[in-house]
Amino acid sequence: MEEISVREVTRGNVDDLCRICVPSEKREDPVYVTGMELKRVWALGMLEKWGTCAMLAYRGSIPVGMIQYYPVPEQGIVRIHCIYVPEEGNWRKGIGTRLLSGLMKDVRGAKDWFGGEPPAALVTRTFPGEAPGQYPARLFFRRRGFVQVGDDPDLLYYPLRPGFVYRPPKELGPEYIPQPEDRGRAVFIYGPAPCPFAYVFMKRAERAVMEVAPWLPVQWIDASAEPDEMRKRGGVTGCIVNAVPIRSLVLDEGRFRREVLEALKANAQG
Ligand SMILES: CC(C)(COP(=O)(O)OP(=O)(O)OC[C@H]1O[C@@H](n2cnc3c(N)ncnc32)[C@H](O)[C@@H]1OP(=O)(O)O)[C@@H](O)C(=O)NCCC(=O)NCCS
């Protein structure tokens, strides 16, 4: 079996990063193609801003795993978005471990994100993205020495500076600002994203909304092409029905549909 090598992502291999999470049989599907393209825009932006955004593991020339991250200078930490070894044949062969140790080694070295100082910690918020039988990211990070922050089992950190204790600031995401023209319609706002599935799931959400309310007009807003449309709505991305943001994930379809139905009732009342 060929040797595994770990490399930082650059403009030269950014397409490998955009493709790796998408199963090969989906790579020509137009919805996935858009998802990968949106990830590319995101990754190029991160490379421009920070000089790095991910590491890829290769077996020979085949990408087999990735770890994606970004520095948070105001906290002096590096945040890991995601780690992923997609193909079952590559699980439990040390690839995830190589990626994480590659990142640890790299961030301890000379990066000028924090005035030449190494980050105080690696921080991650895990989510259940594993395939059936695959190792969950939360257990992986714990086994590699990450510790839980407070009582949230998915918020984990690994101190790189001895004695450092991570105290997370309140995470305040953007809030939707209701627009009169969003009433009586479904609005989907999308843009560059670190995950190619963000757009794929939004398309799935559109399908679910159409099943619940086939009469509803639909508007798609591309945040890159129409930044003002996004900005006036508070800078949010996602699905808005009848001027109400839908917070459930479409992966939980029952809950998602119930929320859409509730949002539609909001119209009748007001
Ligand atoms: C977590 C993950 C990156 C680990 O990758 P990997 O290359 O298989 O991991 P490694 O071979 O380096 O193994 C790391 C450790 O986990 C253990 N491990 C891996 N898979 C395991 C499993 N299924 N059950 C129990 N332990 C497991 C290994 O034994 C090893 O522990 P050790 O070194 O203490 O013996 C991979 O399983 C993965 O991608 N999981 C899904 C993560 C996810 O949801 N990502 C987001 C997708 S959108």
PDB file of N, CA and C in Angstrom, residues 34-109:
ATOM      1  N   THR A  34     -22.352  22.952  -7.879  1.00  0.00           N
ATOM      2  CA  THR A  34     -22.474  24.292  -7.273  1.00  0.00           C
ATOM      3  C   THR A  34     -21.938  24.271  -5.841  1.00  0.00           C
ATOM      4  N   GLY A  35     -22.268  23.225  -5.088  1.00  0.00           N
ATOM      5  CA  GLY A  35     -21.770  23.113  -3.704  1.00  0.00           C
ATOM      6  C   GLY A  35     -20.245  23.152  -3.662  1.00  0.00           C
ATOM      7  N   MET A  36     -19.611  22.433  -4.588  1.00  0.00           N
ATOM      8  CA  MET A  36     -18.138  22.398  -4.619  1.00  0.00           C
ATOM      9  C   MET A  36     -17.578  23.757  -5.050  1.00  0.00           C
ATOM     10  N   GLU A  37     -18.276  24.409  -5.972  1.00  0.00           N
ATOM     11  CA  GLU A  37     -17.818  25.723  -6.452  1.00  0.00           C
ATOM     12  C   GLU A  37     -17.905  26.761  -5.318  1.00  0.00           C
ATOM     13  N   LEU A  38     -18.978  26.676  -4.519  1.00  0.00           N
ATOM     14  CA  LEU A  38     -19.131  27.612  -3.392  1.00  0.00           C
ATOM     15  C   LEU A  38     -18.041  27.363  -2.342  1.00  0.00           C
ATOM     16  N   LYS A  39     -17.663  26.101  -2.186  1.00  0.00           N
ATOM     17  CA  LYS A  39     -16.577  25.792  -1.257  1.00  0.00           C
ATOM     18  C   LYS A  39     -15.251  26.357  -1.794  1.00  0.00           C
ATOM     19  N   ARG A  40     -15.088  26.284  -3.096  1.00  0.00           N
ATOM     20  CA  ARG A  40     -13.854  26.794  -3.709  1.00  0.00           C
ATOM     21  C   ARG A  40     -13.708  28.297  -3.434  1.00  0.00           C
ATOM     22  N   VAL A  41     -14.807  29.029  -3.603  1.00  0.00           N
ATOM     23  CA  VAL A  41     -14.772  30.480  -3.366  1.00  0.00           C
ATOM     24  C   VAL A  41     -14.410  30.729  -1.896  1.00  0.00           C
ATOM     25  N   TRP A  42     -15.023  29.957  -1.001  1.00  0.00           N
ATOM     26  CA  TRP A  42     -14.720  30.091   0.428  1.00  0.00           C
ATOM     27  C   TRP A  42     -13.228  29.817   0.686  1.00  0.00           C
ATOM     28  N   ALA A  43     -12.732  28.698   0.130  1.00  0.00           N
ATOM     29  CA  ALA A  43     -11.339  28.283   0.406  1.00  0.00           C
ATOM     30  C   ALA A  43     -10.342  29.309  -0.148  1.00  0.00           C
ATOM     31  N   LEU A  44     -10.609  29.819  -1.344  1.00  0.00           N
ATOM     32  CA  LEU A  44      -9.683  30.807  -1.922  1.00  0.00           C
ATOM     33  C   LEU A  44      -9.668  32.075  -1.064  1.00  0.00           C
ATOM     34  N   GLY A  45     -10.840  32.441  -0.545  1.00  0.00           N
ATOM     35  CA  GLY A  45     -10.924  33.603   0.356  1.00  0.00           C
ATOM     36  C   GLY A  45     -10.096  33.372   1.616  1.00  0.00           C
ATOM     37  N   MET A  46     -10.162  32.167   2.180  1.00  0.00           N
ATOM     38  CA  MET A  46      -9.407  31.857   3.401  1.00  0.00           C
ATOM     39  C   MET A  46      -7.901  31.848   3.108  1.00  0.00           C
ATOM     40  N   LEU A  47      -7.519  31.296   1.955  1.00  0.00           N
ATOM     41  CA  LEU A  47      -6.095  31.267   1.608  1.00  0.00           C
ATOM     42  C   LEU A  47      -5.556  32.692   1.463  1.00  0.00           C
ATOM     43  N   GLU A  48      -6.376  33.541   0.869  1.00  0.00           N
ATOM     44  CA  GLU A  48      -6.001  34.942   0.694  1.00  0.00           C
ATOM     45  C   GLU A  48      -5.836  35.622   2.065  1.00  0.00           C
ATOM     46  N   LYS A  49      -6.767  35.322   2.962  1.00  0.00           N
ATOM     47  CA  LYS A  49      -6.785  36.010   4.256  1.00  0.00           C
ATOM     48  C   LYS A  49      -5.751  35.445   5.231  1.00  0.00           C
ATOM     49  N   TRP A  50      -5.652  34.106   5.315  1.00  0.00           N
ATOM     50  CA  TRP A  50      -4.828  33.486   6.371  1.00  0.00           C
ATOM     51  C   TRP A  50      -3.636  32.706   5.829  1.00  0.00           C
ATOM     52  N   GLY A  51      -3.603  32.482   4.512  1.00  0.00           N
ATOM     53  CA  GLY A  51      -2.489  31.724   3.934  1.00  0.00           C
ATOM     54  C   GLY A  51      -2.689  30.223   4.023  1.00  0.00           C
ATOM     55  N   THR A  52      -3.751  29.784   4.718  1.00  0.00           N
ATOM     56  CA  THR A  52      -4.008  28.353   4.860  1.00  0.00           C
ATOM     57  C   THR A  52      -5.471  28.160   5.267  1.00  0.00           C
ATOM     58  N   CYS A  53      -5.992  26.986   5.086  1.00  0.00           N
ATOM     59  CA  CYS A  53      -7.360  26.720   5.566  1.00  0.00           C
ATOM     60  C   CYS A  53      -7.577  25.237   5.827  1.00  0.00           C
ATOM     61  N   ALA A  54      -6.656  24.386   5.365  1.00  0.00           N
ATOM     62  CA  ALA A  54      -6.885  22.943   5.525  1.00  0.00           C
ATOM     63  C   ALA A  54      -5.604  22.178   5.219  1.00  0.00           C
ATOM     64  N   MET A  55      -5.602  20.914   5.667  1.00  0.00           N
ATOM     65  CA  MET A  55      -4.551  19.978   5.254  1.00  0.00           C
ATOM     66  C   MET A  55      -5.237  18.789   4.622  1.00  0.00           C
ATOM     67  N   LEU A  56      -4.566  18.223   3.645  1.00  0.00           N
ATOM     68  CA  LEU A  56      -5.090  17.036   2.976  1.00  0.00           C
ATOM     69  C   LEU A  56      -4.110  15.892   3.183  1.00  0.00           C
ATOM     70  N   ALA A  57      -4.661  14.697   3.372  1.00  0.00           N
ATOM     71  CA  ALA A  57      -3.818  13.504   3.388  1.00  0.00           C
ATOM     72  C   ALA A  57      -3.960  12.838   2.031  1.00  0.00           C
ATOM     73  N   TYR A  58      -2.849  12.409   1.469  1.00  0.00           N
ATOM     74  CA  TYR A  58      -2.851  11.732   0.171  1.00  0.00           C
ATOM     75  C   TYR A  58      -2.294  10.332   0.324  1.00  0.00           C
ATOM     76  N   ARG A  59      -2.910   9.406  -0.430  1.00  0.00           N
ATOM     77  CA  ARG A  59      -2.263   8.119  -0.626  1.00  0.00           C
ATOM     78  C   ARG A  59      -1.749   8.174  -2.060  1.00  0.00           C
ATOM     79  N   GLY A  60      -0.461   8.263  -2.235  1.00  0.00           N
ATOM     80  CA  GLY A  60       0.072   8.557  -3.571  1.00  0.00           C
ATOM     81  C   GLY A  60      -0.462   9.912  -3.984  1.00  0.00           C
ATOM     82  N   SER A  61      -1.205   9.960  -5.102  1.00  0.00           N
ATOM     83  CA  SER A  61      -1.758  11.252  -5.516  1.00  0.00           C
ATOM     84  C   SER A  61      -3.257  11.356  -5.217  1.00  0.00           C
ATOM     85  N   ILE A  62      -3.804  10.355  -4.512  1.00  0.00           N
ATOM     86  CA  ILE A  62      -5.246  10.344  -4.244  1.00  0.00           C
ATOM     87  C   ILE A  62      -5.529  10.982  -2.876  1.00  0.00           C
ATOM     88  N   PRO A  63      -6.364  12.036  -2.837  1.00  0.00           N
ATOM     89  CA  PRO A  63      -6.713  12.616  -1.536  1.00  0.00           C
ATOM     90  C   PRO A  63      -7.592  11.654  -0.739  1.00  0.00           C
ATOM     91  N   VAL A  64      -7.241  11.407   0.511  1.00  0.00           N
ATOM     92  CA  VAL A  64      -7.984  10.414   1.309  1.00  0.00           C
ATOM     93  C   VAL A  64      -8.521  10.974   2.636  1.00  0.00           C
ATOM     94  N   GLY A  65      -8.136  12.195   2.988  1.00  0.00           N
ATOM     95  CA  GLY A  65      -8.632  12.762   4.240  1.00  0.00           C
ATOM     96  C   GLY A  65      -8.347  14.246   4.305  1.00  0.00           C
ATOM     97  N   MET A  66      -9.099  14.930   5.151  1.00  0.00           N
ATOM     98  CA  MET A  66      -8.849  16.364   5.298  1.00  0.00           C
ATOM     99  C   MET A  66      -9.135  16.838   6.714  1.00  0.00           C
ATOM    100  N   ILE A  67      -8.452  17.933   7.088  1.00  0.00           N
ATOM    101  CA  ILE A  67      -8.781  18.654   8.322  1.00  0.00           C
ATOM    102  C   ILE A  67      -8.827  20.125   7.938  1.00  0.00           C
ATOM    103  N   GLN A  68      -9.888  20.791   8.374  1.00  0.00           N
ATOM    104  CA  GLN A  68     -10.118  22.167   7.936  1.00  0.00           C
ATOM    105  C   GLN A  68     -10.163  23.068   9.165  1.00  0.00           C
ATOM    106  N   TYR A  69      -9.565  24.241   9.094  1.00  0.00           N
ATOM    107  CA  TYR A  69      -9.408  25.067  10.298  1.00  0.00           C
ATOM    108  C   TYR A  69      -9.197  26.532   9.933  1.00  0.00           C
ATOM    109  N   TYR A  70      -9.256  27.404  10.933  1.00  0.00           N
ATOM    110  CA  TYR A  70      -8.972  28.826  10.720  1.00  0.00           C
ATOM    111  C   TYR A  70      -8.561  29.447  12.048  1.00  0.00           C
ATOM    112  N   PRO A  71      -7.681  30.450  11.989  1.00  0.00           N
ATOM    113  CA  PRO A  71      -7.284  31.105  13.237  1.00  0.00           C
ATOM    114  C   PRO A  71      -8.345  32.088  13.721  1.00  0.00           C
ATOM    115  N   VAL A  72      -8.445  32.254  15.033  1.00  0.00           N
ATOM    116  CA  VAL A  72      -9.340  33.262  15.617  1.00  0.00           C
ATOM    117  C   VAL A  72      -8.455  34.177  16.460  1.00  0.00           C
ATOM    118  N   PRO A  73      -7.881  35.216  15.837  1.00  0.00           N
ATOM    119  CA  PRO A  73      -6.878  36.037  16.539  1.00  0.00           C
ATOM    120  C   PRO A  73      -7.395  36.655  17.827  1.00  0.00           C
ATOM    121  N   GLU A  74      -8.679  37.078  17.866  1.00  0.00           N
ATOM    122  CA  GLU A  74      -9.163  37.728  19.093  1.00  0.00           C
ATOM    123  C   GLU A  74      -9.185  36.766  20.272  1.00  0.00           C
ATOM    124  N   GLN A  75      -9.181  35.452  20.010  1.00  0.00           N
ATOM    125  CA  GLN A  75      -9.131  34.469  21.107  1.00  0.00           C
ATOM    126  C   GLN A  75      -7.759  33.792  21.191  1.00  0.00           C
ATOM    127  N   GLY A  76      -6.906  34.062  20.214  1.00  0.00           N
ATOM    128  CA  GLY A  76      -5.571  33.438  20.195  1.00  0.00           C
ATOM    129  C   GLY A  76      -5.610  31.931  19.986  1.00  0.00           C
ATOM    130  N   ILE A  77      -6.665  31.449  19.334  1.00  0.00           N
ATOM    131  CA  ILE A  77      -6.808  29.993  19.155  1.00  0.00           C
ATOM    132  C   ILE A  77      -6.989  29.653  17.670  1.00  0.00           C
ATOM    133  N   VAL A  78      -6.849  28.368  17.355  1.00  0.00           N
ATOM    134  CA  VAL A  78      -7.168  27.891  16.010  1.00  0.00           C
ATOM    135  C   VAL A  78      -8.408  27.007  16.131  1.00  0.00           C
ATOM    136  N   ARG A  79      -9.375  27.296  15.318  1.00  0.00           N
ATOM    137  CA  ARG A  79     -10.648  26.568  15.367  1.00  0.00           C
ATOM    138  C   ARG A  79     -10.654  25.513  14.257  1.00  0.00           C
ATOM    139  N   ILE A  80     -10.960  24.286  14.599  1.00  0.00           N
ATOM    140  CA  ILE A  80     -11.080  23.217  13.604  1.00  0.00           C
ATOM    141  C   ILE A  80     -12.556  23.096  13.228  1.00  0.00           C
ATOM    142  N   HIS A  81     -12.865  23.287  11.949  1.00  0.00           N
ATOM    143  CA  HIS A  81     -14.240  23.110  11.445  1.00  0.00           C
ATOM    144  C   HIS A  81     -14.632  21.656  11.445  1.00  0.00           C
ATOM    145  N   CYS A  82     -13.666  20.858  10.933  1.00  0.00           N
ATOM    146  CA  CYS A  82     -14.080  19.551  10.464  1.00  0.00           C
ATOM    147  C   CYS A  82     -12.853  18.678  10.180  1.00  0.00           C
ATOM    148  N   ILE A  83     -13.000  17.399  10.479  1.00  0.00           N
ATOM    149  CA  ILE A  83     -11.993  16.413  10.043  1.00  0.00           C
ATOM    150  C   ILE A  83     -12.776  15.300   9.378  1.00  0.00           C
ATOM    151  N   TYR A  84     -12.228  14.729   8.309  1.00  0.00           N
ATOM    152  CA  TYR A  84     -13.039  13.740   7.590  1.00  0.00           C
ATOM    153  C   TYR A  84     -12.155  12.811   6.758  1.00  0.00           C
ATOM    154  N   VAL A  85     -12.386  11.526   6.947  1.00  0.00           N
ATOM    155  CA  VAL A  85     -11.769  10.488   6.104  1.00  0.00           C
ATOM    156  C   VAL A  85     -12.950   9.763   5.448  1.00  0.00           C
ATOM    157  N   PRO A  86     -13.313  10.148   4.214  1.00  0.00           N
ATOM    158  CA  PRO A  86     -14.608   9.697   3.680  1.00  0.00           C
ATOM    159  C   PRO A  86     -14.725   8.204   3.363  1.00  0.00           C
ATOM    160  N   GLU A  87     -13.713   7.611   2.747  1.00  0.00           N
ATOM    161  CA  GLU A  87     -13.884   6.250   2.216  1.00  0.00           C
ATOM    162  C   GLU A  87     -13.629   5.180   3.269  1.00  0.00           C
ATOM    163  N   GLU A  88     -14.549   4.231   3.376  1.00  0.00           N
ATOM    164  CA  GLU A  88     -14.449   3.189   4.405  1.00  0.00           C
ATOM    165  C   GLU A  88     -13.128   2.428   4.347  1.00  0.00           C
ATOM    166  N   GLY A  89     -12.646   2.192   3.144  1.00  0.00           N
ATOM    167  CA  GLY A  89     -11.383   1.450   2.995  1.00  0.00           C
ATOM    168  C   GLY A  89     -10.189   2.165   3.633  1.00  0.00           C
ATOM    169  N   ASN A  90     -10.357   3.452   3.943  1.00  0.00           N
ATOM    170  CA  ASN A  90      -9.247   4.225   4.527  1.00  0.00           C
ATOM    171  C   ASN A  90      -9.387   4.451   6.031  1.00  0.00           C
ATOM    172  N   TRP A  91     -10.502   3.980   6.614  1.00  0.00           N
ATOM    173  CA  TRP A  91     -10.692   4.210   8.045  1.00  0.00           C
ATOM    174  C   TRP A  91      -9.708   3.360   8.858  1.00  0.00           C
ATOM    175  N   ARG A  92      -9.389   3.852  10.045  1.00  0.00           N
ATOM    176  CA  ARG A  92      -8.562   3.140  11.026  1.00  0.00           C
ATOM    177  C   ARG A  92      -7.178   2.780  10.506  1.00  0.00           C
ATOM    178  N   LYS A  93      -6.662   3.637   9.651  1.00  0.00           N
ATOM    179  CA  LYS A  93      -5.304   3.396   9.146  1.00  0.00           C
ATOM    180  C   LYS A  93      -4.373   4.528   9.575  1.00  0.00           C
ATOM    181  N   GLY A  94      -4.826   5.305  10.539  1.00  0.00           N
ATOM    182  CA  GLY A  94      -3.955   6.361  11.073  1.00  0.00           C
ATOM    183  C   GLY A  94      -4.018   7.669  10.303  1.00  0.00           C
ATOM    184  N   ILE A  95      -4.944   7.782   9.341  1.00  0.00           N
ATOM    185  CA  ILE A  95      -4.969   9.001   8.514  1.00  0.00           C
ATOM    186  C   ILE A  95      -5.463  10.199   9.327  1.00  0.00           C
ATOM    187  N   GLY A  96      -6.572  10.021  10.082  1.00  0.00           N
ATOM    188  CA  GLY A  96      -7.087  11.107  10.921  1.00  0.00           C
ATOM    189  C   GLY A  96      -6.018  11.575  11.906  1.00  0.00           C
ATOM    190  N   THR A  97      -5.327  10.630  12.505  1.00  0.00           N
ATOM    191  CA  THR A  97      -4.268  10.956  13.472  1.00  0.00           C
ATOM    192  C   THR A  97      -3.143  11.747  12.800  1.00  0.00           C
ATOM    193  N   ARG A  98      -2.767  11.320  11.603  1.00  0.00           N
ATOM    194  CA  ARG A  98      -1.702  12.040  10.868  1.00  0.00           C
ATOM    195  C   ARG A  98      -2.128  13.482  10.564  1.00  0.00           C
ATOM    196  N   LEU A  99      -3.398  13.654  10.182  1.00  0.00           N
ATOM    197  CA  LEU A  99      -3.888  15.001   9.860  1.00  0.00           C
ATOM    198  C   LEU A  99      -3.845  15.895  11.096  1.00  0.00           C
ATOM    199  N   LEU A 100      -4.329  15.362  12.217  1.00  0.00           N
ATOM    200  CA  LEU A 100      -4.358  16.179  13.433  1.00  0.00           C
ATOM    201  C   LEU A 100      -2.939  16.492  13.910  1.00  0.00           C
ATOM    202  N   SER A 101      -2.047  15.506  13.863  1.00  0.00           N
ATOM    203  CA  SER A 101      -0.684  15.808  14.348  1.00  0.00           C
ATOM    204  C   SER A 101       0.020  16.739  13.372  1.00  0.00           C
ATOM    205  N   GLY A 102      -0.318  16.630  12.072  1.00  0.00           N
ATOM    206  CA  GLY A 102       0.240  17.566  11.087  1.00  0.00           C
ATOM    207  C   GLY A 102      -0.180  18.994  11.402  1.00  0.00           C
ATOM    208  N   LEU A 103      -1.451  19.157  11.746  1.00  0.00           N
ATOM    209  CA  LEU A 103      -1.947  20.498  12.080  1.00  0.00           C
ATOM    210  C   LEU A 103      -1.274  21.019  13.354  1.00  0.00           C
ATOM    211  N   MET A 104      -1.155  20.143  14.360  1.00  0.00           N
ATOM    212  CA  MET A 104      -0.533  20.577  15.631  1.00  0.00           C
ATOM    213  C   MET A 104       0.894  21.042  15.405  1.00  0.00           C
ATOM    214  N   LYS A 105       1.600  20.289  14.596  1.00  0.00           N
ATOM    215  CA  LYS A 105       3.001  20.638  14.320  1.00  0.00           C
ATOM    216  C   LYS A 105       3.054  21.972  13.575  1.00  0.00           C
ATOM    217  N   ASP A 106       2.172  22.106  12.599  1.00  0.00           N
ATOM    218  CA  ASP A 106       2.179  23.292  11.759  1.00  0.00           C
ATOM    219  C   ASP A 106       1.854  24.557  12.565  1.00  0.00           C
ATOM    220  N   VAL A 107       0.824  24.496  13.408  1.00  0.00           N
ATOM    221  CA  VAL A 107       0.431  25.725  14.116  1.00  0.00           C
ATOM    222  C   VAL A 107       1.427  26.110  15.212  1.00  0.00           C
ATOM    223  N   ARG A 108       2.203  25.121  15.665  1.00  0.00           N
ATOM    224  CA  ARG A 108       3.227  25.448  16.684  1.00  0.00           C
ATOM    225  C   ARG A 108       4.394  26.187  16.051  1.00  0.00           C
ATOM    226  N   GLY A 109       4.519  26.054  14.725  1.00  0.00           N
ATOM    227  CA  GLY A 109       5.628  26.684  14.014  1.00  0.00           C
ATOM    228  C   GLY A 109       5.357  28.154  13.726  1.00  0.00           C
TER     229      GLY A 109
END
